[in-house]
PDB file of C-alpha atoms in Angstrom:
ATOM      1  CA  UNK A   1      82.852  98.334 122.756  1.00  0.00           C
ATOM      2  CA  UNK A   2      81.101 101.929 123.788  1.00  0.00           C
ATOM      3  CA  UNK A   3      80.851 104.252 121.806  1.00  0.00           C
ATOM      4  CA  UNK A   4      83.276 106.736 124.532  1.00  0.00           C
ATOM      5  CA  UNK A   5      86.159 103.801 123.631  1.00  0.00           C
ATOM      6  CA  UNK A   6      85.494 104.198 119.819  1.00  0.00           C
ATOM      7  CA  UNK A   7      86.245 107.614 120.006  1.00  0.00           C
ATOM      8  CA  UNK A   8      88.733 107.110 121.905  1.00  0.00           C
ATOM      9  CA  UNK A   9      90.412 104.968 119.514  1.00  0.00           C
ATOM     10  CA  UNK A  10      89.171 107.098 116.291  1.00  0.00           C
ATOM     11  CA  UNK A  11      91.156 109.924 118.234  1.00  0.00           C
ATOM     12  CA  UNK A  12      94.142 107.566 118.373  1.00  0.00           C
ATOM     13  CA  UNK A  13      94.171 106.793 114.911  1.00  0.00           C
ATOM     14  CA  UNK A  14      93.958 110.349 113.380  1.00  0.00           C
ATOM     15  CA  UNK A  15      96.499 111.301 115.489  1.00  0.00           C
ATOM     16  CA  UNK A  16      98.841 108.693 114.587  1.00  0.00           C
ATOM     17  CA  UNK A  17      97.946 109.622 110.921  1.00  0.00           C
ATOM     18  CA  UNK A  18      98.881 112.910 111.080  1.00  0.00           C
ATOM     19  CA  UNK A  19     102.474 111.647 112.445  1.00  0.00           C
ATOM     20  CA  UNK A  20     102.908 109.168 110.176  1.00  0.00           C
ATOM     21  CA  UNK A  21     102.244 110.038 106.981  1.00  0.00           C
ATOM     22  CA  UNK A  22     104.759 112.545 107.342  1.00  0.00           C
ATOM     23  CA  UNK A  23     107.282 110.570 108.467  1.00  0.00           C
ATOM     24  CA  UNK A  24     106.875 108.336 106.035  1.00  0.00           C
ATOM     25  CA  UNK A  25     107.322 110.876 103.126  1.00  0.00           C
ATOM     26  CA  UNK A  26     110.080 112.543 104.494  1.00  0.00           C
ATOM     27  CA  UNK A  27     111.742 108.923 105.245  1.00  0.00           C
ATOM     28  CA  UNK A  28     111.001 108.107 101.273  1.00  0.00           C
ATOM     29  CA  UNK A  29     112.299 111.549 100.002  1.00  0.00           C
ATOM     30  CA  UNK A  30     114.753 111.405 102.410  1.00  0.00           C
ATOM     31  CA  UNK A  31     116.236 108.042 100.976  1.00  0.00           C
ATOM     32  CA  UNK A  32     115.834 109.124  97.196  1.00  0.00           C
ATOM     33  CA  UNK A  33     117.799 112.232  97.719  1.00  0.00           C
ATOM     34  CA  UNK A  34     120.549 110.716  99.807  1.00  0.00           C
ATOM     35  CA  UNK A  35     120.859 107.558  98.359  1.00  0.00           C
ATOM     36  CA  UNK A  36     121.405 109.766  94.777  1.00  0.00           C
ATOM     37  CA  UNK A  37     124.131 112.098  97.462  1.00  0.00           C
ATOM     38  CA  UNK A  38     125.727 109.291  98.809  1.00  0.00           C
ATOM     39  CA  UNK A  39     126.276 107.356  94.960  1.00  0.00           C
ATOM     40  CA  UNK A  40     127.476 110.781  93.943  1.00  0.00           C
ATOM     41  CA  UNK A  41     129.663 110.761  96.241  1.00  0.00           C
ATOM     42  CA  UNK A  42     131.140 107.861  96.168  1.00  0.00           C
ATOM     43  CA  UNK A  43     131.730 107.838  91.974  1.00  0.00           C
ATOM     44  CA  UNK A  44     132.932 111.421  92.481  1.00  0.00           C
ATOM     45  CA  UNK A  45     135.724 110.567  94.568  1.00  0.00           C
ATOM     46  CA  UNK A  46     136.506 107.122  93.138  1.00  0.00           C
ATOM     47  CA  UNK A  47     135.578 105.254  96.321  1.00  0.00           C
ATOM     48  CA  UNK A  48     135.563 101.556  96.320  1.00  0.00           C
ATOM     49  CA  UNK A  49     135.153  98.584  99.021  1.00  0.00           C
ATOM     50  CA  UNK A  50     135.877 100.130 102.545  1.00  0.00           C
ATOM     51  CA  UNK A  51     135.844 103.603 101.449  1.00  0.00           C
ATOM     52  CA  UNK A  52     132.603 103.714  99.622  1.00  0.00           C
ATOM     53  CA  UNK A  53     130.897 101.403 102.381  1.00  0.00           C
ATOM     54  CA  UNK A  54     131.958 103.771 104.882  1.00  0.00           C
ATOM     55  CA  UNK A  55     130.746 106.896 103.391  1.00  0.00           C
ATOM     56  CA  UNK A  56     127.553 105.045 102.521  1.00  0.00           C
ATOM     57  CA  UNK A  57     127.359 104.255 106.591  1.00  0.00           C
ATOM     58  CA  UNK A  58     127.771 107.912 107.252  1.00  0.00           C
ATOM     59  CA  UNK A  59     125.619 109.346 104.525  1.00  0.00           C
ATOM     60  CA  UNK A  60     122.765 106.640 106.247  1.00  0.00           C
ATOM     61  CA  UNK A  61     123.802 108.343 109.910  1.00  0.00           C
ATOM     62  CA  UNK A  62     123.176 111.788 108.323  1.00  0.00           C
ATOM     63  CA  UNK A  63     119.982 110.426 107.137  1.00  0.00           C
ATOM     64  CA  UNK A  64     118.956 109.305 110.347  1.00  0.00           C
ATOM     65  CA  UNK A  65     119.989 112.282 112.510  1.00  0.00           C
ATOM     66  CA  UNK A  66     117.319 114.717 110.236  1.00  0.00           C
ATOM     67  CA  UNK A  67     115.163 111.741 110.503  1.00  0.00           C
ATOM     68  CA  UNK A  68     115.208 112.072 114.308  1.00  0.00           C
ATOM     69  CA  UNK A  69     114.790 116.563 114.196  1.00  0.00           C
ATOM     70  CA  UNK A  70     111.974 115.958 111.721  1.00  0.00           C
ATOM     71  CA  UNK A  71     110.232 114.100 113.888  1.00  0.00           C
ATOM     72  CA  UNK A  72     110.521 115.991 116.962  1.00  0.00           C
ATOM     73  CA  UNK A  73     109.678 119.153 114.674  1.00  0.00           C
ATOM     74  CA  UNK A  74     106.664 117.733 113.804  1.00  0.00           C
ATOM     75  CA  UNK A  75     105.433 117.400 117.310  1.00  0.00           C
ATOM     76  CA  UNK A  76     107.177 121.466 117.986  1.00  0.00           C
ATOM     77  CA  UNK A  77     105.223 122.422 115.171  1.00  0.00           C
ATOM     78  CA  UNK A  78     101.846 120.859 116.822  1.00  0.00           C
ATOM     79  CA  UNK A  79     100.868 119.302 113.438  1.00  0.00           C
ATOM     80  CA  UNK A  80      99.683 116.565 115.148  1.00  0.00           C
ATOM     81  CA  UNK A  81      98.001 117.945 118.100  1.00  0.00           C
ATOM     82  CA  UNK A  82      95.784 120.322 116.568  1.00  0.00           C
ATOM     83  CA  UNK A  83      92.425 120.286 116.962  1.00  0.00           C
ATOM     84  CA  UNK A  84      89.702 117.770 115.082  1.00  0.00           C
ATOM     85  CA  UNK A  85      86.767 117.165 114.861  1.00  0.00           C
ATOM     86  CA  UNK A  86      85.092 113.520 115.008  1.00  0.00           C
ATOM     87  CA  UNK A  87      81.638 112.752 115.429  1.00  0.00           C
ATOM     88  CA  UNK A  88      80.201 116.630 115.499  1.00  0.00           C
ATOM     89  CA  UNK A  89      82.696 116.711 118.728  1.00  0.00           C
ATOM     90  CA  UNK A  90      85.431 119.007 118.800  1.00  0.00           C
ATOM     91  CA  UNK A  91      88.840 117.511 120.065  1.00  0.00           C
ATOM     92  CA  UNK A  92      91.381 119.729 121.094  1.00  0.00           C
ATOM     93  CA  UNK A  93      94.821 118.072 122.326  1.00  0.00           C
ATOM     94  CA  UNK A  94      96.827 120.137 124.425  1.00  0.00           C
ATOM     95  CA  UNK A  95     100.290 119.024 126.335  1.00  0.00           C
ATOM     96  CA  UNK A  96     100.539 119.581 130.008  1.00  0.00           C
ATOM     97  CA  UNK A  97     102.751 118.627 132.887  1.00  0.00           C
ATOM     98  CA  UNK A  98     101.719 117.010 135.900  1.00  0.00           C
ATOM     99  CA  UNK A  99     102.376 119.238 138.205  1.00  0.00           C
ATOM    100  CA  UNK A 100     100.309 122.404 136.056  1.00  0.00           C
ATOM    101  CA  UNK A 101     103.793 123.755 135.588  1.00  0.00           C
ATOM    102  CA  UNK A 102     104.415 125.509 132.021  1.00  0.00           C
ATOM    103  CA  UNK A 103     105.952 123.239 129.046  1.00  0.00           C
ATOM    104  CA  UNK A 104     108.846 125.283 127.160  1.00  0.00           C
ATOM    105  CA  UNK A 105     108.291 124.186 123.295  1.00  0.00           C
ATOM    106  CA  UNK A 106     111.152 122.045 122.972  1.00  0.00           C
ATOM    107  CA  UNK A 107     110.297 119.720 126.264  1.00  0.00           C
ATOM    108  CA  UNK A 108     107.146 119.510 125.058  1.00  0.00           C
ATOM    109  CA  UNK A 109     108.404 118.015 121.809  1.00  0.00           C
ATOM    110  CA  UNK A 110     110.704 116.187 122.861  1.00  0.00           C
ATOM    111  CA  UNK A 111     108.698 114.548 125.299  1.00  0.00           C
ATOM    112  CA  UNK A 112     105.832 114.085 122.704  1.00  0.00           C
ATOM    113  CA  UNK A 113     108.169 112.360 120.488  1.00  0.00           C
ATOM    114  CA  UNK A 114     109.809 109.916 123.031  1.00  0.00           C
ATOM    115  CA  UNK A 115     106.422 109.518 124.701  1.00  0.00           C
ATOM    116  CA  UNK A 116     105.206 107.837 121.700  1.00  0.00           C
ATOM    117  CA  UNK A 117     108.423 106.406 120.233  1.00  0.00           C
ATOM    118  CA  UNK A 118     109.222 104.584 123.046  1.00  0.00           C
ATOM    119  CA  UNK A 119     105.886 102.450 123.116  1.00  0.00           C
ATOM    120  CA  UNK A 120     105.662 102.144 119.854  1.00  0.00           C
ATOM    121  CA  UNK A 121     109.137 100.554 119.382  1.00  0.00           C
ATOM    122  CA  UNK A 122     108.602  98.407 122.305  1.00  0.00           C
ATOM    123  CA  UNK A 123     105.285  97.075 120.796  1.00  0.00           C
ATOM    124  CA  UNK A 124     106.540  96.643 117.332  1.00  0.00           C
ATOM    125  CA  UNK A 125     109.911  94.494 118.374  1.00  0.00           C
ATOM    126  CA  UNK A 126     107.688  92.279 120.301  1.00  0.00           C
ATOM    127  CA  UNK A 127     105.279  92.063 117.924  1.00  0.00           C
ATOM    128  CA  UNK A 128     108.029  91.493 115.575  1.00  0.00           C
ATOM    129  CA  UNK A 129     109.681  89.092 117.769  1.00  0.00           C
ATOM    130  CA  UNK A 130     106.044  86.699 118.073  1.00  0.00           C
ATOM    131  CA  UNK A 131     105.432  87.313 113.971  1.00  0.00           C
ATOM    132  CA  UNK A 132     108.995  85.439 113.302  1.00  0.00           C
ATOM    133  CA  UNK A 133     108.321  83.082 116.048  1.00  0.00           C
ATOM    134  CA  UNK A 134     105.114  82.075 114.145  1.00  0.00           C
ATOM    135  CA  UNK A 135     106.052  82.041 110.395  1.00  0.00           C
ATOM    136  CA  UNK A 136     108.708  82.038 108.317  1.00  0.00           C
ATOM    137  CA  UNK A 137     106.751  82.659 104.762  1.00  0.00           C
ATOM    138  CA  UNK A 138     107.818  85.642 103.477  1.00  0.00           C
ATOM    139  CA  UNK A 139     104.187  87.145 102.546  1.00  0.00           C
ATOM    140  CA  UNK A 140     103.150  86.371 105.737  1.00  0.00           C
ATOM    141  CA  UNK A 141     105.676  88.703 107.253  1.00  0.00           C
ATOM    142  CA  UNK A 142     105.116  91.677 105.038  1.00  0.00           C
ATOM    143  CA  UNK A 143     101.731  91.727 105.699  1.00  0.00           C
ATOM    144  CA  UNK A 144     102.129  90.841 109.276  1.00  0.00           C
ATOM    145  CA  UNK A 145     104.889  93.937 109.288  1.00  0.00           C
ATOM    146  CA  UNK A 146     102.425  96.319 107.776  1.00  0.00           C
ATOM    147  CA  UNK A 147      99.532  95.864 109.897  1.00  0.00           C
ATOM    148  CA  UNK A 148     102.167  95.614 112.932  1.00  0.00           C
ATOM    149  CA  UNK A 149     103.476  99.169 111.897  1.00  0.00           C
ATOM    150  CA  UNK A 150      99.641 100.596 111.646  1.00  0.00           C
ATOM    151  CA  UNK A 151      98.227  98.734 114.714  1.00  0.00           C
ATOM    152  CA  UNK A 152     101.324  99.088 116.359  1.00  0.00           C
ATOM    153  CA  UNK A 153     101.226 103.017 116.024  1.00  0.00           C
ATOM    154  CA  UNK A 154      97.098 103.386 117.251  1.00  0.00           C
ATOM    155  CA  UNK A 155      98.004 101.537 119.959  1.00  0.00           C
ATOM    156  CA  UNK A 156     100.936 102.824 120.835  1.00  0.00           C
ATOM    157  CA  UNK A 157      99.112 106.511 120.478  1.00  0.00           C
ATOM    158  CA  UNK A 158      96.584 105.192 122.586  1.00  0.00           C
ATOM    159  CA  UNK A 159      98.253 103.865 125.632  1.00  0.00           C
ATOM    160  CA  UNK A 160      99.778 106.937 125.527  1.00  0.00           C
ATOM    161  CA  UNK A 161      96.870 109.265 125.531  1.00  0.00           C
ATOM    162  CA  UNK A 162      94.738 107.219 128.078  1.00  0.00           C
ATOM    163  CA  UNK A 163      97.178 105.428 130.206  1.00  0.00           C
ATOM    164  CA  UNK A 164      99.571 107.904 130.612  1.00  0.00           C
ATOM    165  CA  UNK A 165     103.554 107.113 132.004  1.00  0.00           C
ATOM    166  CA  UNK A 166     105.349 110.606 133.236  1.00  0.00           C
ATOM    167  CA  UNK A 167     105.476 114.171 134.303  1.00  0.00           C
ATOM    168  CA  UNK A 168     104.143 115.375 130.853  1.00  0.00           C
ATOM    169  CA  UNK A 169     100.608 114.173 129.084  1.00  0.00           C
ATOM    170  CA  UNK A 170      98.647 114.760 125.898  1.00  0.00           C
ATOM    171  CA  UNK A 171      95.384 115.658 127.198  1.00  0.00           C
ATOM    172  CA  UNK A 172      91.831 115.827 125.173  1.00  0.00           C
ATOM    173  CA  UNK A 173      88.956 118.124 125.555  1.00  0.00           C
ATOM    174  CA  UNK A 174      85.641 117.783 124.044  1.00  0.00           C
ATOM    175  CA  UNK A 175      83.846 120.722 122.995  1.00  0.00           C
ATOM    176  CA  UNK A 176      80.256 119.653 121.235  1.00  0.00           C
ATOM    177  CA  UNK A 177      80.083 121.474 117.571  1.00  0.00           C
TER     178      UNK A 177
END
């Protein structure tokens, strides 16, 4: 491996970091504080069976919805593509169309957010798919999940850096520091 497709990967990695790390404590917060709403809820009003399944369905729909504007916030609010700096080399990440157009904000995270989501869900449910094809034991799979979630998300970061699909592309520029 050369050291160009080391960096290339470090880049990858911190950049997945930065996204996940905050999903991933909003998605924990976000389940403490609704799951407390939704049981609230449900003794409040007396629900049982159907009712209190079905408020617990739409209290997990809520959930998912702010799920879904956090993360494309987090790509509006360029915490993830601002610069770093790895090796003495100063990365900065910008967004551009193809076609040297201008981005509005909102396109530009929106098609930040689906240009990773996309790969990384399609690499984690085959990944998935070829875990539970190979073992059944449980610790096997939690492991197998965890390192699928965090290899998963470099790689999906990185196809999508350096093999860009598209009209709109992260793009890195070195600067030496």
């Amino acid at each position: 491996m050369t050291e160009e497709q080391k960096l290339d990967i470090i880049v990858s990695a911190r950049l997945f970091w930065r996204y996940f790390w905050r999903m991933t404590l909003f998605t924990i917060f976000g389940m403490i504080v609704l799951g407390g709403a939704s049981h609230w809820w449900i003794t409040k009003n007396h629900y049982t069976g159907m009712h209190a399944h079905n408020v617990a369905e739409w209290f997990t729909l809520v959930f998912l919805l702010l799920l879904l504007i956090y993360g494309i916030g987090i790509w509006a609010g360029r915490l993830v593509t601002r610069p770093m700096t790895v090796h003495g080399e100063r990365i900065t990440v910008t967004v551009v169309r193809k076609n040297g157009h201008p981005v509005h904000p909102l396109t530009k995270a929106l098609a930040c957010w689906w240009g990773f989501n996309w790969r990384n869900s399609l690499i984690f449910v085959g990944g998935t798919a070829l875990l539970g094809a190979v073992t059944k034991n449980p610790d096997v799979l939690v492991i197998g999940y965890l390192l699928l979630v965090v290899l998963g998300g470099v790689g999906s970061m990185w196809w999508w850096i350096f093999h860009p699909l598209g009209n709109i592309h992260l793009v890195l520029q070195k600067d030496s520091t």
